[in-house]
XYZ file of C-alpha atoms in Angstrom:
448
model
C -24.616 11.964 6.647
C -21.991 12.586 9.877
C -22.016 15.358 11.904
C -19.147 16.951 9.994
C -21.081 17.728 7.132
C -21.485 21.187 7.734
C -17.671 21.932 7.608
C -16.877 20.854 3.933
C -18.431 23.409 1.812
C -15.276 25.982 2.674
C -12.716 23.554 3.502
C -10.765 21.942 1.014
C -8.550 17.847 1.960
C -5.277 20.253 3.360
C -7.737 21.779 6.360
C -9.023 18.258 8.241
C -5.106 17.753 8.938
C -5.536 20.445 11.532
C -8.439 19.515 12.700
C -7.880 16.036 16.316
C -10.637 14.395 14.260
C -8.313 14.200 11.167
C -4.834 14.499 12.240
C -3.722 12.649 14.896
C -5.496 9.540 13.246
C -3.342 10.520 10.101
C 0.034 10.905 12.460
C -0.043 7.296 13.607
C -0.859 5.524 9.987
C 2.049 8.088 8.314
C 3.869 6.453 11.130
C 2.911 2.626 10.704
C 2.755 3.735 7.114
C 6.791 5.059 7.519
C 8.233 1.738 10.419
C 6.421 -1.028 7.571
C 8.906 0.660 4.963
C 12.252 1.175 6.822
C 11.649 -2.639 8.361
C 10.794 -4.133 4.818
C 12.966 -2.157 2.728
C 15.925 -1.959 5.223
C 15.613 -6.466 5.768
C 15.303 -6.550 1.940
C 18.331 -4.540 0.869
C 20.418 -6.422 4.009
C 19.981 -9.510 2.473
C 19.722 -8.238 -2.283
C 23.076 -7.076 -1.633
C 25.175 -8.797 0.595
C 23.966 -11.491 -0.652
C 22.006 -13.753 2.403
C 20.642 -16.835 2.005
C 18.105 -18.433 4.566
C 16.991 -21.690 4.307
C 18.507 -22.186 0.955
C 17.159 -19.229 -0.788
C 18.707 -16.866 -2.861
C 17.769 -12.533 -2.021
C 15.390 -13.044 -4.770
C 13.259 -14.951 -3.861
C 13.397 -13.975 -0.467
C 11.818 -10.145 -1.097
C 9.053 -11.896 -3.253
C 8.186 -14.755 0.370
C 8.860 -11.140 2.154
C 5.763 -10.182 0.234
C 3.583 -13.025 0.640
C 4.997 -12.782 4.469
C 3.448 -9.195 5.382
C 1.077 -9.954 3.009
C -0.609 -13.670 4.671
C -2.232 -12.321 7.409
C -4.310 -10.701 5.772
C -6.068 -13.363 4.609
C -5.441 -15.833 7.374
C -7.099 -13.115 10.077
C -8.892 -9.900 8.904
C -12.247 -12.041 9.407
C -11.311 -11.875 13.208
C -9.337 -7.834 12.676
C -13.178 -6.712 11.728
C -14.424 -8.218 13.431
C -12.900 -6.534 16.913
C -13.333 -3.017 14.521
C -16.679 -3.500 14.536
C -16.971 -4.478 18.368
C -14.599 -2.024 20.200
C -13.760 1.560 20.076
C -11.181 2.455 17.994
C -9.128 4.553 19.431
C -8.352 2.192 21.657
C -7.949 -0.722 19.372
C -5.502 1.490 17.512
C -3.977 1.929 20.991
C -2.982 -1.213 21.890
C -1.829 -2.804 18.064
C 0.819 0.522 18.214
C 1.864 -1.413 21.883
C 1.868 -4.168 19.651
C 4.586 -2.421 17.197
C 6.749 -1.467 19.962
C 6.981 -5.277 20.809
C 7.697 -6.284 17.457
C 10.415 -3.217 17.221
C 12.419 -4.728 19.848
C 12.233 -7.860 19.267
C 13.843 -6.889 15.290
C 16.432 -4.862 16.890
C 17.678 -7.997 18.976
C 17.492 -10.056 15.776
C 20.029 -7.434 13.346
C 21.747 -6.720 16.342
C 22.108 -10.437 15.714
C 21.770 -10.973 12.286
C 19.291 -13.363 13.363
C 17.549 -13.323 9.484
C 15.497 -15.525 9.730
C 13.724 -14.440 13.191
C 13.527 -11.295 11.606
C 11.573 -13.257 8.040
C 9.271 -14.218 11.639
C 8.496 -10.785 12.688
C 7.517 -9.441 9.019
C 4.251 -12.130 9.440
C 4.037 -10.759 12.861
C 4.508 -7.439 11.445
C 1.920 -8.127 9.382
C -0.657 -9.497 11.966
C -0.065 -6.101 13.219
C -0.966 -4.112 9.647
C -4.186 -6.840 9.970
C -5.393 -5.287 13.011
C -4.957 -1.208 12.116
C -6.413 -2.002 8.698
C -10.440 -2.476 8.913
C -10.323 0.669 11.716
C -7.701 2.641 9.638
C -10.827 3.229 6.146
C -13.913 2.719 8.681
C -12.678 5.399 10.884
C -12.905 7.597 8.410
C -16.808 7.386 7.430
C -16.911 7.657 11.054
C -15.526 11.282 11.695
C -15.801 12.478 7.661
C -18.623 13.377 6.431
C -19.593 11.328 2.367
C -18.524 14.682 0.512
C -14.536 15.005 2.455
C -14.365 11.162 1.821
C -12.489 11.063 -1.225
C -10.494 13.843 0.121
C -9.597 11.703 2.907
C -9.145 9.275 1.660
C -6.637 10.790 -1.045
C -4.781 12.348 2.823
C -4.140 8.776 2.831
C -3.524 7.638 0.386
C -0.760 10.342 -0.674
C 0.315 10.484 2.755
C 1.174 5.708 2.666
C 2.901 7.040 -0.027
C 5.118 10.216 1.454
C 5.626 7.787 4.295
C 6.836 4.496 2.096
C 9.654 7.919 -0.062
C 10.777 8.705 3.552
C 10.510 5.003 4.690
C 12.256 3.720 1.851
C 15.208 6.579 2.164
C 16.019 6.004 6.271
C 15.914 2.434 5.409
C 18.015 2.605 2.361
C 20.083 4.914 4.189
C 20.424 3.374 7.434
C 21.284 0.092 6.076
C 23.866 2.291 3.752
C 25.767 3.955 7.170
C 25.107 0.880 8.785
C 25.647 -2.664 6.839
C 27.101 -4.876 9.237
C 25.316 -4.539 12.906
C 22.225 -2.259 12.175
C 22.645 -0.026 14.557
C 21.346 3.114 12.516
C 18.591 0.933 11.685
C 17.638 -0.431 14.549
C 17.203 2.569 16.144
C 14.961 4.480 14.096
C 12.927 1.582 14.147
C 12.668 1.183 17.558
C 11.928 5.300 18.461
C 8.980 4.681 15.205
C 6.952 2.512 17.022
C 6.947 4.836 19.946
C 6.292 8.245 18.686
C 3.312 6.154 16.394
C 2.293 5.106 20.029
C 2.290 8.565 21.502
C 0.637 10.086 17.923
C -2.336 7.703 18.580
C -2.746 8.610 22.114
C -4.304 11.017 20.889
C -6.964 10.233 18.429
C -11.112 11.303 19.195
C -12.553 8.834 21.131
C -14.917 7.042 18.150
C -18.071 4.774 19.476
C -18.253 1.291 18.601
C -20.687 0.780 15.838
C -21.914 -2.890 16.447
C -21.730 -3.100 20.698
C -23.279 -6.434 20.613
C -21.301 -8.306 17.727
C -20.518 -11.682 19.211
C -17.362 -12.767 18.129
C -16.561 -15.557 15.965
C -13.482 -16.974 16.576
C -13.524 -20.162 13.499
C -11.462 -17.971 11.073
C -12.504 -20.247 7.979
C -15.818 -19.867 8.930
C -15.663 -16.180 9.555
C -14.224 -15.045 6.359
C -17.077 -16.638 4.252
C -19.630 -14.467 6.253
C -17.459 -11.466 6.002
C -16.485 -11.989 1.935
C -20.581 -11.763 1.654
C -21.590 -9.286 3.122
C -18.953 -7.531 0.780
C -20.471 -9.465 -2.667
C -23.911 -8.355 -1.370
C -23.162 -5.288 -3.063
C -22.316 -6.198 -6.715
C -21.170 -2.424 -6.324
C -18.308 -2.802 -4.201
C -17.920 -6.480 -4.957
C -16.156 -5.102 -8.279
C -14.408 -2.257 -6.510
C -12.602 -4.678 -3.874
C -11.971 -7.005 -6.886
C -10.813 -3.616 -8.292
C -8.280 -2.283 -4.789
C -7.229 -5.623 -5.113
C -5.717 -6.048 -8.226
C -4.247 -1.850 -7.084
C -2.144 -4.159 -4.701
C -1.502 -7.014 -7.271
C 0.234 -5.404 -9.687
C 2.507 -2.203 -7.530
C 3.417 -6.083 -5.002
C 4.027 -7.365 -7.767
C 5.983 -3.929 -9.929
C 7.865 -3.229 -6.841
C 8.869 -6.098 -5.261
C 11.307 -5.895 -8.693
C 12.964 -2.483 -7.496
C 16.151 -4.253 -5.780
C 17.060 -6.856 -9.340
C 15.886 -4.681 -11.865
C 18.677 -2.594 -9.958
C 21.316 -4.922 -9.898
C 20.718 -7.214 -12.858
C 19.396 -4.473 -15.376
C 20.367 -1.421 -14.181
C 23.681 -1.984 -12.814
C 23.471 -0.206 -10.121
C 23.172 -0.668 -5.904
C 21.074 0.663 -3.132
C 21.519 4.063 -3.396
C 19.591 3.468 -7.657
C 16.192 0.801 -5.400
C 16.435 3.599 -3.317
C 15.892 6.524 -5.728
C 13.432 4.189 -8.510
C 10.603 3.207 -5.631
C 10.965 6.739 -3.964
C 10.090 7.780 -8.152
C 6.850 5.302 -7.771
C 5.412 6.751 -3.802
C 5.544 10.219 -5.176
C 3.864 9.062 -8.469
C 1.581 7.720 -6.346
C 1.562 10.340 -4.643
C 0.799 12.726 -6.965
C -1.980 10.733 -8.601
C -4.063 10.127 -5.349
C -4.078 14.592 -4.616
C -4.529 14.833 -8.170
C -8.181 12.682 -7.386
C -10.084 15.577 -5.449
C -9.691 18.052 -8.019
C -10.229 15.978 -11.544
C -13.086 14.212 -9.377
C -15.274 17.439 -8.648
C -14.584 16.303 -4.129
C -17.888 13.836 -5.856
C -17.023 10.286 -5.616
C -16.063 9.710 -8.980
C -15.552 6.558 -10.455
C -14.637 8.083 -13.963
C -10.639 8.090 -13.187
C -10.922 4.250 -12.895
C -10.186 3.792 -16.572
C -8.439 6.426 -16.882
C -5.742 5.369 -13.880
C -5.596 2.009 -15.363
C -5.195 3.320 -19.511
C -2.523 5.061 -18.106
C -0.849 2.108 -16.149
C -0.670 -0.424 -18.908
C 0.810 1.919 -21.549
C 3.023 3.458 -18.933
C 4.735 -0.231 -17.274
C 4.900 -1.286 -21.785
C 6.625 2.259 -22.331
C 9.077 0.537 -19.036
C 9.905 -2.290 -20.453
C 10.786 -0.442 -23.773
C 13.403 1.501 -21.926
C 16.020 -0.453 -20.798
C 14.727 -4.392 -21.580
C 18.939 -5.484 -21.119
C 21.313 -5.210 -18.528
C 22.905 -1.505 -19.300
C 26.871 -1.816 -19.588
C 27.971 1.338 -17.739
C 27.287 0.585 -13.721
C 26.121 3.119 -11.859
C 26.454 3.559 -7.492
C 25.461 6.972 -7.075
C 21.764 8.742 -7.844
C 23.951 11.867 -9.949
C 25.282 9.028 -12.038
C 21.788 7.407 -12.270
C 20.550 10.093 -13.139
C 22.696 11.491 -16.033
C 22.877 8.127 -17.451
C 21.562 7.941 -21.588
C 17.546 6.764 -20.610
C 17.352 7.101 -16.213
C 15.886 10.292 -16.597
C 12.735 8.000 -18.432
C 12.677 5.276 -16.241
C 12.148 7.500 -13.860
C 9.610 9.353 -15.799
C 8.270 6.028 -16.754
C 7.363 4.103 -13.191
C 6.058 7.936 -11.819
C 2.997 8.329 -13.859
C 3.195 4.544 -13.360
C 2.660 5.294 -9.824
C 0.573 9.007 -10.846
C -2.316 6.644 -12.478
C -1.805 4.281 -10.216
C -3.453 6.371 -7.359
C -5.960 7.991 -10.318
C -6.893 3.937 -10.294
C -7.442 3.421 -6.355
C -8.036 6.351 -4.920
C -12.467 6.763 -6.608
C -13.008 2.888 -5.062
C -11.839 2.641 -1.725
C -13.869 6.196 -1.771
C -17.252 4.233 -3.998
C -16.641 1.175 -1.037
C -15.961 3.756 1.858
C -19.962 5.607 0.881
C -22.290 2.619 -0.180
C -21.264 0.124 2.730
C -23.756 -0.224 6.151
C -21.893 1.060 8.120
C -22.692 -1.775 11.178
C -21.175 -3.975 9.307
C -18.151 -1.073 7.067
C -15.087 -2.507 9.013
C -15.953 -6.493 7.896
C -16.214 -4.681 4.303
C -13.021 -3.602 4.667
C -11.489 -6.880 5.952
C -12.682 -8.332 3.505
C -11.034 -5.976 0.879
C -7.911 -6.833 2.770
C -8.915 -10.923 2.148
C -8.498 -10.183 -1.011
C -5.914 -8.462 -0.862
C -3.727 -10.564 0.548
C -4.747 -12.760 -1.974
C -4.287 -11.128 -4.654
C -0.657 -10.108 -3.519
C 0.451 -13.613 -1.745
C -0.446 -14.781 -5.923
C 1.335 -11.576 -7.304
C 4.684 -13.095 -5.223
C 3.822 -16.868 -6.405
C 3.680 -15.852 -10.264
C 6.796 -13.793 -10.130
C 8.464 -17.122 -8.144
C 7.469 -18.979 -10.786
C 7.853 -15.925 -13.838
C 11.413 -16.510 -11.884
C 12.135 -20.052 -12.665
C 11.389 -19.480 -16.152
C 14.778 -17.080 -16.170
C 11.958 -14.753 -17.297
C 13.751 -11.584 -17.197
C 12.215 -8.233 -14.966
C 11.941 -6.110 -17.986
C 9.754 -9.470 -19.234
C 7.776 -9.155 -16.065
C 7.722 -5.598 -15.862
C 5.608 -6.441 -19.516
C 3.488 -9.385 -18.648
C 1.875 -7.338 -15.799
C 1.309 -4.312 -18.105
C -0.290 -6.720 -20.224
C -2.239 -8.295 -17.350
C -3.237 -4.757 -16.311
C -5.310 -5.171 -20.034
C -6.929 -7.429 -19.284
C -8.161 -7.174 -15.983
C -8.939 -3.786 -16.691
C -11.312 -4.899 -19.480
C -12.955 -8.151 -17.201
C -13.780 -5.001 -14.532
C -14.882 -3.368 -17.637
C -17.161 -5.784 -18.963
C -18.917 -6.800 -15.370
C -19.980 -3.578 -13.723
C -20.061 -1.216 -17.386
C -21.304 2.525 -15.097
C -17.456 2.572 -14.508
C -16.941 3.603 -18.636
C -19.960 4.960 -19.149
C -19.352 7.628 -16.065
C -15.862 8.389 -17.984
C -16.974 9.602 -20.529
C -19.624 11.715 -19.049
C -15.975 12.968 -16.657
C -14.373 14.358 -20.180
C -17.374 15.847 -21.021
C -17.068 17.689 -18.571
C -14.866 20.841 -17.659
C -13.062 20.125 -14.451
C -14.232 23.476 -12.260
C -17.315 21.823 -11.522
């Protein structure tokens, strides 16, 4: 237990937003997630709806490659990032990462204005590198500043805040492209100004001492990756939780990367409808994440995880059933889409998939943070990021294979929903305590 435990009893998760130990950190990670999604969504929408090809690859292929490119650095460099996060003071590291973001967004602005799309994919990879550095610091910061009882609430705020940032990022990215589809001046201004704001907020993050200042850095990425994965595998609960979190990233990435193509080829919609669907998913995850503190009774409640996975599968299958073939009526505005028969069902399915995904993921993050030793926590988080990236890249590769097999996007949704059920069975067979705790949770009054 840390020095903040005495503050827990009479507060809730939202009170953290008024405290210096949390608020500047929250703003920094919020703005980072926002900027990532303005950039990625803006780039994918430009490529998809302007029919741009890069190196002979069509927009559908490029959308999946974009997801893989952003996550590849997590696999390559997370081990090094985890060491840095344990060895050095965390607020200084976060400020350094924000300076890197400003530099990368300056390059992105130049590339957008000059229509240098190959350079933009390079920037996307480098943004992945920047996020790789930030990830271990981000999740290891929380246990140093929050009491154990606050971890569910703190993680819920970070997760929901991330997806609220995604909502605004998707909206702003899409609208910025729509306002200025030729030169992307509006998009460029947003990217650079947000990066600067992120740096300014990082300057208010309180000093957070290094947990292993004596650590000798190893720069052999492969060797360090093996060592860091070993830290995670040492505790079965942590390792199973990491695999569960990684599946969450696989599923979320696999689903959301298909949304532009789903909108264009199945729903007969445009960029605005794409944004609406992605926003619906992000709203769902935000709702599910915030519900976790209430549903868990402010405990780390792994019994919520099976509930989350069940909901994900059910509503993904219903999304496939809702519109399995192309809709004959084209829509170009949000109003036209939501008033078209069947659209509300699609939106509700997507929101509920997101909500159950939030309920599924938040307890897993909290379990990892609460059970990892403090001196190894950043490296355990780095191991989590390595597996996350491996799963996300695998999701993109599998999606490309399914597209090459002429599978429709709704059929891909059915495939991913079925895979989710299979993975859930494997996880709960390997660690039955999830199901046991879920049964106990179902019998317990929610007001405990």
